[in-house]
CSV table of N, CA, C and O in Angstrom, one decimal:
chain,number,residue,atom,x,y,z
J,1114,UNK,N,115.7,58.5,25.6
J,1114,UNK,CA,117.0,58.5,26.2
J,1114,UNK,C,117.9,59.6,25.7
J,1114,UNK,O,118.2,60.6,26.4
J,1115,UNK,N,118.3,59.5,24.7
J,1115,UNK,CA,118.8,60.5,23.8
J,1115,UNK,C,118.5,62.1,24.5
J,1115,UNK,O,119.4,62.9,24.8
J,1116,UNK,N,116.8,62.3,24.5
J,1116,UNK,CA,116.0,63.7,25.0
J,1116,UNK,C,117.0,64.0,26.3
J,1116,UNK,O,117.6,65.1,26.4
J,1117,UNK,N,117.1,62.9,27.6
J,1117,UNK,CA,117.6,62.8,28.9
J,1117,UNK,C,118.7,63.5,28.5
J,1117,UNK,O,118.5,64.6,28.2
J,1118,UNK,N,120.0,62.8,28.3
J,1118,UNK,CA,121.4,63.0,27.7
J,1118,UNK,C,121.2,64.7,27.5
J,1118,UNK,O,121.6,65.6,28.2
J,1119,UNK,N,120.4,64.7,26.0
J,1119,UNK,CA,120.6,66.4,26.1
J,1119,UNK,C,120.1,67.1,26.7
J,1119,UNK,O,120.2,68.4,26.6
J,1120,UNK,N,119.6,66.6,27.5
J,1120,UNK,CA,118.8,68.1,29.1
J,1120,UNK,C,120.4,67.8,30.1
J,1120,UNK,O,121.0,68.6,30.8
J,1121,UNK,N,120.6,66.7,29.9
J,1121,UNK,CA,122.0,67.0,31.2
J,1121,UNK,C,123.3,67.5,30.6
J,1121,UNK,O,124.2,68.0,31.3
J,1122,UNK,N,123.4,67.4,29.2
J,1122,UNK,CA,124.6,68.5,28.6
J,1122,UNK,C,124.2,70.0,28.8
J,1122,UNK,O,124.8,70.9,29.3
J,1123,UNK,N,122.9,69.8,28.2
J,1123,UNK,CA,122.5,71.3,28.6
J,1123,UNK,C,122.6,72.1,30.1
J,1123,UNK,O,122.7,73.2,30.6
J,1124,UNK,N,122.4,71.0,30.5
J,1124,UNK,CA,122.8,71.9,32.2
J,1124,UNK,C,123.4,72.0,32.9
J,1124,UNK,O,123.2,72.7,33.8
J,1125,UNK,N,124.7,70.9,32.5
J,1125,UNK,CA,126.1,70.7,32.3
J,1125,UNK,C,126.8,72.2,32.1
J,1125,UNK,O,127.5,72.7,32.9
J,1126,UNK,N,126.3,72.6,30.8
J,1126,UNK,CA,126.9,73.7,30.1
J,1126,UNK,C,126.3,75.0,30.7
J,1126,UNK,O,127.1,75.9,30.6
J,1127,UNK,N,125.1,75.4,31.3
J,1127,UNK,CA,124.4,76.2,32.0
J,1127,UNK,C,125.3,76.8,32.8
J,1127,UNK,O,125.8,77.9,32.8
J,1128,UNK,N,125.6,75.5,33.9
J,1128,UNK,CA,126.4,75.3,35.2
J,1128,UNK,C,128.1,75.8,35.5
J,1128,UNK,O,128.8,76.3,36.4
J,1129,UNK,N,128.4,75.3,34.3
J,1129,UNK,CA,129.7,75.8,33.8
J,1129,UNK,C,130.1,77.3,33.1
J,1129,UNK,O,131.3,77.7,33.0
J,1130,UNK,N,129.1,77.8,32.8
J,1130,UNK,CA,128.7,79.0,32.2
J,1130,UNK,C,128.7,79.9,33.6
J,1130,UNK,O,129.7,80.5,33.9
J,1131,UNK,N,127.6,79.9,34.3
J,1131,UNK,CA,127.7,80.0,35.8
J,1131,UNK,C,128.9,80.5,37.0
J,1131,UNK,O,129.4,81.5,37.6
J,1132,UNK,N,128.9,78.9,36.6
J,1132,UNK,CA,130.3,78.8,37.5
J,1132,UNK,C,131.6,80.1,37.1
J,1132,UNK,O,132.1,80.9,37.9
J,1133,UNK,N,131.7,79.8,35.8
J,1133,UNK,CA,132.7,80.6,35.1
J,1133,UNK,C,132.5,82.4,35.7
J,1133,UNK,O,133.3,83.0,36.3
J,1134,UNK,N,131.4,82.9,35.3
J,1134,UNK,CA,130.4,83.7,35.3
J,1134,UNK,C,130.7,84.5,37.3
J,1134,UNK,O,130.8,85.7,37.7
J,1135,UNK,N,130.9,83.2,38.0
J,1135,UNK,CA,130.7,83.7,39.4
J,1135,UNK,C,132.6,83.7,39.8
J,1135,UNK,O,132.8,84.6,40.7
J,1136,UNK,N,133.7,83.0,39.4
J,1136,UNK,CA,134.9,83.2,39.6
J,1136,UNK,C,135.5,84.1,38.6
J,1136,UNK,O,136.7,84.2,38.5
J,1137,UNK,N,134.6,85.2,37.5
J,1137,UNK,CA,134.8,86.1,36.7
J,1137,UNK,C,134.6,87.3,38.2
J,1137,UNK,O,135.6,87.9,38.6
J,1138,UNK,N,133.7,87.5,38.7
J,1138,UNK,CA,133.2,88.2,39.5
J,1138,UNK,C,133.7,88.9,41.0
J,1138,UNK,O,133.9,90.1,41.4
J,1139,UNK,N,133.7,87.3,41.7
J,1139,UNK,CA,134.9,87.5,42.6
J,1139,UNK,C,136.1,87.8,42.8
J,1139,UNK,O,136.5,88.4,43.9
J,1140,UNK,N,137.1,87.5,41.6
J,1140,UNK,CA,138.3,88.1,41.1
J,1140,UNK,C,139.5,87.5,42.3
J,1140,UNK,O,139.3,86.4,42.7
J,1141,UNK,N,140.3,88.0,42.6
J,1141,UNK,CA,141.5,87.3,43.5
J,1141,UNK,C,141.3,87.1,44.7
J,1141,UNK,O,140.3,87.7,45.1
J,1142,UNK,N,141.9,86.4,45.5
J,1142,UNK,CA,141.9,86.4,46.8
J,1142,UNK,C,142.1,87.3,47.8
J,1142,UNK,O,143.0,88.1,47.5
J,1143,UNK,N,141.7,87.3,48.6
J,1143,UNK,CA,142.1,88.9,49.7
J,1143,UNK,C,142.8,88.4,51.3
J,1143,UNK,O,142.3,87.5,52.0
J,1144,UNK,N,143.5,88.9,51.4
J,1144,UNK,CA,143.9,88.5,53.0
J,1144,UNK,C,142.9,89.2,53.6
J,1144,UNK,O,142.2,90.0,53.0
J,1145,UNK,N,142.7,88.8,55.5
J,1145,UNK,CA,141.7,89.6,56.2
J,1145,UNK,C,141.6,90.8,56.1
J,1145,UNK,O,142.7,91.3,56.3
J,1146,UNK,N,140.5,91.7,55.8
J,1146,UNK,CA,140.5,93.3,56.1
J,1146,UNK,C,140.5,93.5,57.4
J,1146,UNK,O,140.3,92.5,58.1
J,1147,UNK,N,140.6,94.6,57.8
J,1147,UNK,CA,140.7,94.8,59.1
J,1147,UNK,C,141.9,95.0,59.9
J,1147,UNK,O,142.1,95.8,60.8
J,1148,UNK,N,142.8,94.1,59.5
J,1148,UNK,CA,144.0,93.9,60.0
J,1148,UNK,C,144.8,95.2,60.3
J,1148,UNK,O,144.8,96.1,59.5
J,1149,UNK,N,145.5,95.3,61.2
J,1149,UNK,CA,146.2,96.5,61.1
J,1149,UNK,C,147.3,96.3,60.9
J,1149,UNK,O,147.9,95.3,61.2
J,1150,UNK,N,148.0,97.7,60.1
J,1150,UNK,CA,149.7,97.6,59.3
J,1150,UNK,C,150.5,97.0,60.1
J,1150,UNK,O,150.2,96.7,61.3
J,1151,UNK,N,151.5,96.9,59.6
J,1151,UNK,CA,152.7,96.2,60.1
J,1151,UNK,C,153.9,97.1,59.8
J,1151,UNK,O,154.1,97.3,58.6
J,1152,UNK,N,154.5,97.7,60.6
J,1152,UNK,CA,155.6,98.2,60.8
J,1152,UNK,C,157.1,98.0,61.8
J,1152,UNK,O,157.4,97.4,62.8
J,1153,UNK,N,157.7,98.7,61.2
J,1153,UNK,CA,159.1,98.6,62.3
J,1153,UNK,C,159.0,98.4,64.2
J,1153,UNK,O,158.4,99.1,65.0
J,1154,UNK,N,159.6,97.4,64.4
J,1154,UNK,CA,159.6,97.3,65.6
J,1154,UNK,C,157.9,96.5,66.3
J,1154,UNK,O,157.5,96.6,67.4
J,1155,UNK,N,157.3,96.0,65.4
J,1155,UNK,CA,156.5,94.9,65.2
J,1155,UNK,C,157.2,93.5,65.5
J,1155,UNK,O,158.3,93.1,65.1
J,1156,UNK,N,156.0,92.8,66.2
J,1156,UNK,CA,156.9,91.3,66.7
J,1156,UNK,C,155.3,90.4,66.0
J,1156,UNK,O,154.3,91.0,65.6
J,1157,UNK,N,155.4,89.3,66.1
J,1157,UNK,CA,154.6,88.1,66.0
J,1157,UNK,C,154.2,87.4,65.1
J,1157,UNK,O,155.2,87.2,64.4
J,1158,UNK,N,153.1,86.7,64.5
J,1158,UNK,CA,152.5,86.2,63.7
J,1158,UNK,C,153.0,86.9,62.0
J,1158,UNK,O,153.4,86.6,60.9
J,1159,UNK,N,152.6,88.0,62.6
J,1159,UNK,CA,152.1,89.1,61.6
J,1159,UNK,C,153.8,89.2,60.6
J,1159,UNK,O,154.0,88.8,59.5
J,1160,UNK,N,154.6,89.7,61.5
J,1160,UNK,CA,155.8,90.0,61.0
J,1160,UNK,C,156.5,88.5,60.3
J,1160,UNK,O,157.2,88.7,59.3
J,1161,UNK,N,156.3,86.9,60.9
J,1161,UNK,CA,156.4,85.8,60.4
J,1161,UNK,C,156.0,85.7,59.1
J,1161,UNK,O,156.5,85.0,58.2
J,1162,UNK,N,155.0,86.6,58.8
J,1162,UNK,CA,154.0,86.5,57.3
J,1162,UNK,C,155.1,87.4,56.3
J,1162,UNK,O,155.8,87.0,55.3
J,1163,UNK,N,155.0,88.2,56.8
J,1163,UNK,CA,155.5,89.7,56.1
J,1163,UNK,C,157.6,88.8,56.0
J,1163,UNK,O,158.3,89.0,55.0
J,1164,UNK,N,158.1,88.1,57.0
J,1164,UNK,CA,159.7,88.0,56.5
J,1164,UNK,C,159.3,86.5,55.3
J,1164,UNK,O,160.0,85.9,54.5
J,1165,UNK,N,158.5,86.3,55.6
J,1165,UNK,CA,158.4,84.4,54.4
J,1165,UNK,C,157.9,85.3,53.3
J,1165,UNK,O,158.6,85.0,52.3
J,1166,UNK,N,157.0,86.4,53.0
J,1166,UNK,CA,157.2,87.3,51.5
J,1166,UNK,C,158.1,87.2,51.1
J,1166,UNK,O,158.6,86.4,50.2
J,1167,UNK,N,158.7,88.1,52.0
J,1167,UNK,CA,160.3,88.9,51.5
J,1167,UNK,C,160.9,87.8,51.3
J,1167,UNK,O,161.2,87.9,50.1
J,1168,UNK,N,161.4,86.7,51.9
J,1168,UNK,CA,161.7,85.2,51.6
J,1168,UNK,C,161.3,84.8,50.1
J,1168,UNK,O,162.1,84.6,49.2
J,1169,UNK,N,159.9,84.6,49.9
J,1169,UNK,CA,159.6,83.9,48.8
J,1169,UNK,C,159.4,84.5,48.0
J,1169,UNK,O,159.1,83.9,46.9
J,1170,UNK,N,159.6,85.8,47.9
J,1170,UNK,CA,159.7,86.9,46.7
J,1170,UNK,C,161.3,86.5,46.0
J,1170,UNK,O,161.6,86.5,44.7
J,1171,UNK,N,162.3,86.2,47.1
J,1171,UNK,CA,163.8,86.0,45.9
J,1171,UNK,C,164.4,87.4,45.3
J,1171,UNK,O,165.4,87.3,44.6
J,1172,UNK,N,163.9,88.5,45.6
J,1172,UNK,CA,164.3,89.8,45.4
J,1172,UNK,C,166.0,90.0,45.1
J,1172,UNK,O,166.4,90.5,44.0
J,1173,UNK,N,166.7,89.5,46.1
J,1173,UNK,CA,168.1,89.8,45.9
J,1173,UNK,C,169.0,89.2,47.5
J,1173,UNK,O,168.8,88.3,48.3
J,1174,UNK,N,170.0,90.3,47.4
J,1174,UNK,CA,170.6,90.2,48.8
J,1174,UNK,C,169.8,90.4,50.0
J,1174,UNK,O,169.9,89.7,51.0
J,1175,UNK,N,169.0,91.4,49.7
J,1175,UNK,CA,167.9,91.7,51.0
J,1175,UNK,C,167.2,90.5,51.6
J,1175,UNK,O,167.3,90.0,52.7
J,1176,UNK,N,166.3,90.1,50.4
J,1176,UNK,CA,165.5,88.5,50.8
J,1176,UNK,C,166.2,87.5,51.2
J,1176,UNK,O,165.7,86.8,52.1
J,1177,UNK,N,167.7,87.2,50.8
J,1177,UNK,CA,168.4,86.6,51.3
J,1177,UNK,C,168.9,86.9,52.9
J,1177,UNK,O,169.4,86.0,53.5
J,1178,UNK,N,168.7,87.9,53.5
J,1178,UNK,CA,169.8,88.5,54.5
J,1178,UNK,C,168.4,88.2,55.6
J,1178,UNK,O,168.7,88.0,56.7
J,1179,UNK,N,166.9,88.2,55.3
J,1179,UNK,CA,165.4,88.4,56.2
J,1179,UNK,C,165.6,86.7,57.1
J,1179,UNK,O,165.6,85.6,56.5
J,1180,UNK,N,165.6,86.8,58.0
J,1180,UNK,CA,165.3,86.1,58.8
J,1180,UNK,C,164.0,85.6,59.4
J,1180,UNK,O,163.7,86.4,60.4
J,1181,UNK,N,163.2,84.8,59.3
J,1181,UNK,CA,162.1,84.4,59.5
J,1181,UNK,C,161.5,84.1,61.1
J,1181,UNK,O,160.9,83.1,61.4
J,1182,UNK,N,161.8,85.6,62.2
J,1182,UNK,CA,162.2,85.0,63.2
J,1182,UNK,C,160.4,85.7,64.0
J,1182,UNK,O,160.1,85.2,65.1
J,1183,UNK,N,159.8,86.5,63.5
J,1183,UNK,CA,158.6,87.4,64.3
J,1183,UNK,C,159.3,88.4,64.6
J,1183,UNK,O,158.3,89.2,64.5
J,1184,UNK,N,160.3,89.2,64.8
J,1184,UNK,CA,160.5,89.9,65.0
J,1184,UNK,C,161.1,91.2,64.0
J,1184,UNK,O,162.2,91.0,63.4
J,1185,UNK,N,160.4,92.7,63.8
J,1185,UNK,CA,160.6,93.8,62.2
J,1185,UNK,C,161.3,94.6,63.0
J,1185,UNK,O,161.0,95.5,63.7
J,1186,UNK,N,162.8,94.0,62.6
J,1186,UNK,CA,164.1,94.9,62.6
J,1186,UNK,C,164.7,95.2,61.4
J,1186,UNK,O,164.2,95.0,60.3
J,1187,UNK,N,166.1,96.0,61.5
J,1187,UNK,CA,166.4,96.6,59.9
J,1187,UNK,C,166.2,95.9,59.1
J,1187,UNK,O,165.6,96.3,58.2
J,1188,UNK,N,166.7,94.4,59.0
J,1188,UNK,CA,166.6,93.7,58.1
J,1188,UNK,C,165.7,93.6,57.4
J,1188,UNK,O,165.6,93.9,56.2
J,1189,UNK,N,164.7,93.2,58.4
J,1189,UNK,CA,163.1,92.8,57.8
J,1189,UNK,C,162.6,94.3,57.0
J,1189,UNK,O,162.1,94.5,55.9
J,1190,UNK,N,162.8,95.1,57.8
J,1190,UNK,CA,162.5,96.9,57.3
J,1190,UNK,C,163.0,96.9,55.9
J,1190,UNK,O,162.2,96.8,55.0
J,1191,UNK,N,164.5,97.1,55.5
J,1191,UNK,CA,164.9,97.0,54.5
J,1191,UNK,C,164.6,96.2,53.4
J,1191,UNK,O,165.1,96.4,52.3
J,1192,UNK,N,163.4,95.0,53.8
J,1192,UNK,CA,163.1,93.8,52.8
J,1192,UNK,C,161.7,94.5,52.4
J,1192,UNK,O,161.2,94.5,51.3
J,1193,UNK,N,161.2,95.0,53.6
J,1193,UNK,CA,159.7,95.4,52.9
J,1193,UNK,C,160.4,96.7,51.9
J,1193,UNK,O,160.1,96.5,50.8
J,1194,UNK,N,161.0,97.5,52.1
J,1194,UNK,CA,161.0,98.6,51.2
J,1194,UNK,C,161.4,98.0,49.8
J,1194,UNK,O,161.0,98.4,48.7
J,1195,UNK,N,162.4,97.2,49.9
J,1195,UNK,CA,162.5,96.3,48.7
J,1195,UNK,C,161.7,95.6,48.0
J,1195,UNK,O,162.1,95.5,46.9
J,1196,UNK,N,160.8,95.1,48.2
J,1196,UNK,CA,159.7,94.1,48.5
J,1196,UNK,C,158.3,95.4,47.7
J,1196,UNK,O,157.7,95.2,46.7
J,1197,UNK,N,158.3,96.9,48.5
J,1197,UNK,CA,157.7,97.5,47.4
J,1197,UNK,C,158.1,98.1,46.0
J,1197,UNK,O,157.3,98.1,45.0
J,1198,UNK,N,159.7,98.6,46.1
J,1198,UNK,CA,159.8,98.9,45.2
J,1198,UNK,C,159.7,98.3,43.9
J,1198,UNK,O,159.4,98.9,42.9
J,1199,UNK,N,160.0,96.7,44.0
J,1199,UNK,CA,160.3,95.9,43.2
J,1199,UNK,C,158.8,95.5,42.9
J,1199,UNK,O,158.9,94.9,41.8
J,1200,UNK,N,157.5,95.5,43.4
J,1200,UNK,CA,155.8,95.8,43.2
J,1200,UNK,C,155.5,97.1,42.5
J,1200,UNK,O,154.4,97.1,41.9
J,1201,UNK,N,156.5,98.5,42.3
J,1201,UNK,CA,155.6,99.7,42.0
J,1201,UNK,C,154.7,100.1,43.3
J,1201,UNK,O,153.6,100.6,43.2
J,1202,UNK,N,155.1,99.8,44.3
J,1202,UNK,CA,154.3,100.2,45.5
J,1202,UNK,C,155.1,101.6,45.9
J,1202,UNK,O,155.9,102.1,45.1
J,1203,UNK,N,154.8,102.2,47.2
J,1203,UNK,CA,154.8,103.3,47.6
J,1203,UNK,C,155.5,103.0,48.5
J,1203,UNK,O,154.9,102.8,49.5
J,1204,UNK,N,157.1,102.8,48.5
J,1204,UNK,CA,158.1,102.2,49.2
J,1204,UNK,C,158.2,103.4,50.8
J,1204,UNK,O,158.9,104.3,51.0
J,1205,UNK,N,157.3,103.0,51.7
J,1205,UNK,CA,157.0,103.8,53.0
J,1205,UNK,C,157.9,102.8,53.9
J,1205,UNK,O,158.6,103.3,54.9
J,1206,UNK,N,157.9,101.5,53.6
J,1206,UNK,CA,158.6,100.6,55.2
J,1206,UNK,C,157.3,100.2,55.8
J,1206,UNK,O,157.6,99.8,56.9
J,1207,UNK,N,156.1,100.0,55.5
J,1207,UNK,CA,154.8,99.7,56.2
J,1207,UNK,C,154.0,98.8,55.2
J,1207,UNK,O,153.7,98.9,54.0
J,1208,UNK,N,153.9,98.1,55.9
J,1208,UNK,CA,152.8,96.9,54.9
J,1208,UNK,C,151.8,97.3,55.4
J,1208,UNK,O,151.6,96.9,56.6
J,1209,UNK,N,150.8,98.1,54.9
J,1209,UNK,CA,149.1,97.9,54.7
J,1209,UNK,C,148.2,97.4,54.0
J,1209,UNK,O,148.0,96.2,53.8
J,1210,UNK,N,147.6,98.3,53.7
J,1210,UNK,CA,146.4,96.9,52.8
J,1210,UNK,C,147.2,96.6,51.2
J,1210,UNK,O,147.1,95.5,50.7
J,1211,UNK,N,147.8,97.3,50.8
J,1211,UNK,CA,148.4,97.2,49.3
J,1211,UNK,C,149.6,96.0,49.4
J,1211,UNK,O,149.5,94.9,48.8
J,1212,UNK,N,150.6,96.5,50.2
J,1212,UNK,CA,151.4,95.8,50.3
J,1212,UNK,C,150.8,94.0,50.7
J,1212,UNK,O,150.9,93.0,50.1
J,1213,UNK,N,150.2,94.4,52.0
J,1213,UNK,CA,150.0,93.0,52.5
J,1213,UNK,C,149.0,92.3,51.0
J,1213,UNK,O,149.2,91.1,51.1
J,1214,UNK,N,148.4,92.5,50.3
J,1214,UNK,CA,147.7,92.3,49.5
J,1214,UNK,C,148.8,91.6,48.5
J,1214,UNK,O,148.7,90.4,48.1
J,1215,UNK,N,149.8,92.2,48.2
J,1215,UNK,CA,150.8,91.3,47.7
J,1215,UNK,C,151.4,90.4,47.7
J,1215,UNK,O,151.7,89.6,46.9
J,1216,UNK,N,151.7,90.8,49.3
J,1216,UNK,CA,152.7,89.8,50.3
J,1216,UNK,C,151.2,88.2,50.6
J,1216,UNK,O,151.6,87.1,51.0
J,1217,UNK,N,150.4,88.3,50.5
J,1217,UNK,CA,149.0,87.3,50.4
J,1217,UNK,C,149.0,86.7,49.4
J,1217,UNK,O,149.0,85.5,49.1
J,1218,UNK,N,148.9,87.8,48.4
J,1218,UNK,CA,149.1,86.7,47.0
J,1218,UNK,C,150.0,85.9,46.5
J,1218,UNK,O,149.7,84.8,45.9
J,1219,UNK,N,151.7,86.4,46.9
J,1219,UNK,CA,152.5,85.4,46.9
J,1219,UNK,C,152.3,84.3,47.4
J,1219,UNK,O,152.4,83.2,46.9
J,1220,UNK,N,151.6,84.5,49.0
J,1220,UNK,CA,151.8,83.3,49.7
J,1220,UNK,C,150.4,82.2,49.7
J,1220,UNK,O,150.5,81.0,50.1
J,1221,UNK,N,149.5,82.7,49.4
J,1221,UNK,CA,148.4,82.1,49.3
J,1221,UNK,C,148.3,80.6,48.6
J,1221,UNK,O,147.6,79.6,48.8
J,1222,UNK,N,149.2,80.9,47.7
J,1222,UNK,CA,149.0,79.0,47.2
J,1222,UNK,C,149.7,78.0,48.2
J,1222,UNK,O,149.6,76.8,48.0
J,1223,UNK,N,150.4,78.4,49.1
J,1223,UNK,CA,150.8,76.8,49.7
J,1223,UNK,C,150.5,77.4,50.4
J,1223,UNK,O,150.5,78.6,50.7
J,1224,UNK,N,149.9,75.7,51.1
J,1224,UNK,CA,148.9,75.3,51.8
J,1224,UNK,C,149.4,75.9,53.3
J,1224,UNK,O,148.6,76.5,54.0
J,1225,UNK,N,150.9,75.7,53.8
J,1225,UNK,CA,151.5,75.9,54.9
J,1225,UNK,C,151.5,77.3,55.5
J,1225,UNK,O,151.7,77.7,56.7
J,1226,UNK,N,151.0,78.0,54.1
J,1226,UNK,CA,151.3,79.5,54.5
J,1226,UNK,C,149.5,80.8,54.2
J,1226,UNK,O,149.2,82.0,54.2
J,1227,UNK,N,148.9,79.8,54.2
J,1227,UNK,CA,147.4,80.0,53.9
J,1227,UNK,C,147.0,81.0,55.6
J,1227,UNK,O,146.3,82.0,55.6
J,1228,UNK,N,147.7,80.4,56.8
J,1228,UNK,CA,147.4,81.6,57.8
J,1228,UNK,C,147.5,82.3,57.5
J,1228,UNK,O,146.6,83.1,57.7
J,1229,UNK,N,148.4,82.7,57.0
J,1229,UNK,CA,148.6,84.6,57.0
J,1229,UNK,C,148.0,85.3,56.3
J,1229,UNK,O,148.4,86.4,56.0
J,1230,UNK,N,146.0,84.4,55.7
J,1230,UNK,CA,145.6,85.5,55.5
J,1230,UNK,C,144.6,86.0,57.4
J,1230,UNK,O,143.8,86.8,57.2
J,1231,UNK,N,144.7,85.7,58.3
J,1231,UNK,CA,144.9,86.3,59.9
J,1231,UNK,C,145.7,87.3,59.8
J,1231,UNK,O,145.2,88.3,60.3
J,1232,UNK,N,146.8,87.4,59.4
J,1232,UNK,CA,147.8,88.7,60.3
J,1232,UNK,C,148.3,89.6,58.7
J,1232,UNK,O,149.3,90.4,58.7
J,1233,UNK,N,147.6,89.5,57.7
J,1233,UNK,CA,148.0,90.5,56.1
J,1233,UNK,C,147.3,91.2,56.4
J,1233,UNK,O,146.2,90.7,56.8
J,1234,UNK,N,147.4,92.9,56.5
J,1234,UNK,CA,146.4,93.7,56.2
J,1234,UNK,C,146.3,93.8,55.1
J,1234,UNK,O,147.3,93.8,54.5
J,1235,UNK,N,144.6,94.0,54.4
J,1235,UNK,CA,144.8,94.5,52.8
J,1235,UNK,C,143.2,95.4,53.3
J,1235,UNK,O,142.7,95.6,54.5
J,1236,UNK,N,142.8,95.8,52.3
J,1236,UNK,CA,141.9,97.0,52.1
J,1236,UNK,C,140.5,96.1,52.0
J,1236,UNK,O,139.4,96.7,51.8
């Protein structure tokens, strides 16, 4: 009995070793590749993703002023550039793969906001 017990700690601990071993590897989450950027004068899904960032980022007045509507007017424009600068990103006005990579990582833990990895470009 005893012998049993220690074959299933032992592979208990294998398993867990493993496991560990395979979410060391994989590393963070990615939104869809492929996706294409998101810029000014952009409407839909995509831009819904990109104003709930700028939203759940809390940035300042800007994040405050982004309306969550599908539609990338100044407002929304002015939130992504804020939105990079305050990342160290390459403050262009265009969410691509870097940006959106960001804007995914914020949003990726709730559950509600898990679509957008569909409309994030990342690399």
């Amino acid at each position: 009995m005893n012998r049993t017990l220690k074959r299933c700690a032992n592979a208990a601990a294998a398993t867990a070793v493993a496991f560990a071993a395979l979410v060391t590897v994989s590393g963070t989450a990615q939104a869809k590749p492929g996706v294409a950027n998101l810029r000014y004068g952009a409407t839909g899904q995509g831009v819904r993703c990109v104003q709930l960032a700028i939203q759940e980022a809390g940035m300042g007045t800007v994040s405050d002023r982004v309306t969550v509507d599908g539609v990338w007017g100044s407002k929304t424009q002015d939130g992504v550039i804020e939105f990079q600068e305050h990342h160290g990103i390459k403050a262009d006005g265009v969410v691509g793969p870097v940006t959106g990579q960001y804007m995914y990582e914020l949003l990726r833990d709730d559950l509600y906001h898990q679509k957008c990895y569909n409309y994030l470009p990342t690399g």
